[in-house]
């Protein structure tokens, strides 16, 4: 090239270089543009030679430092079931027939709520007969006393006392004819609405009521994790039916002996709620609990 041609080529290159530089930065897919911009920023910090190798080495060093020295809260996971120790069994107080069943399985009942009524017509007839006998023997005793017949008076008084005891027994049974809930709870057994009019024998278990104001969380902790769990640890639990809702708890007791459940050795850990009880909680509900056991390094 002549000197004139060289100057023209230089002038053309100077005019095109800016546009070509802009195209190099902007006319590429976003990944290449992002990598290029990142390399320029890293080059300012670590130098332009072997930029990516230096950046990777720094990131690896940071990751190792976090794994070795970074600490986070470690939690032991365990399945749980909601239990209650207070379960009331209501049995038939005497032989009779079912007259009315206001409650059914799953109902929440208050203390004193009527769960079942037995037919009392026969008892009312017996009460009237016993009351009549009591009055009659009393009158006979008064008549014998007026006639100064001591032996007859003693016999009538004994018969009157026998009638009085029988009358008290009948009235006691009348008072027991309505089965009432002994405490606040939920009915877990006793589907008797289809048995109205059916006979029952004395002592037959009719209802089972589980107390809901004294429920607790029973966790099953694997034997591999039980050595990390303290007796006063805290945690939280979530029901399988409501996994998004979490509730706090406080451990109260660890059973000293493992139990074999589904071919696993599990320790039973009992915990109490640290928040209010929910109305929809029922004994027997299950889910997952997580127990806080302290800080651990991420690498551990």
CSV table of C-alpha atoms in Angstrom, one decimal, residues 27 84 166 176 195 206 210 289:
chain,number,residue,atom,x,y,z
A,27,UNK,CA,-25.2,-7.5,19.4
A,84,UNK,CA,-54.2,-37.3,75.8
A,166,UNK,CA,-85.2,-49.5,97.6
A,176,UNK,CA,-77.9,-41.8,86.4
A,195,UNK,CA,-79.3,-48.3,68.4
A,206,UNK,CA,-71.2,-46.8,75.6
A,210,UNK,CA,-61.0,-37.9,75.2
A,289,UNK,CA,-41.9,-32.3,64.6
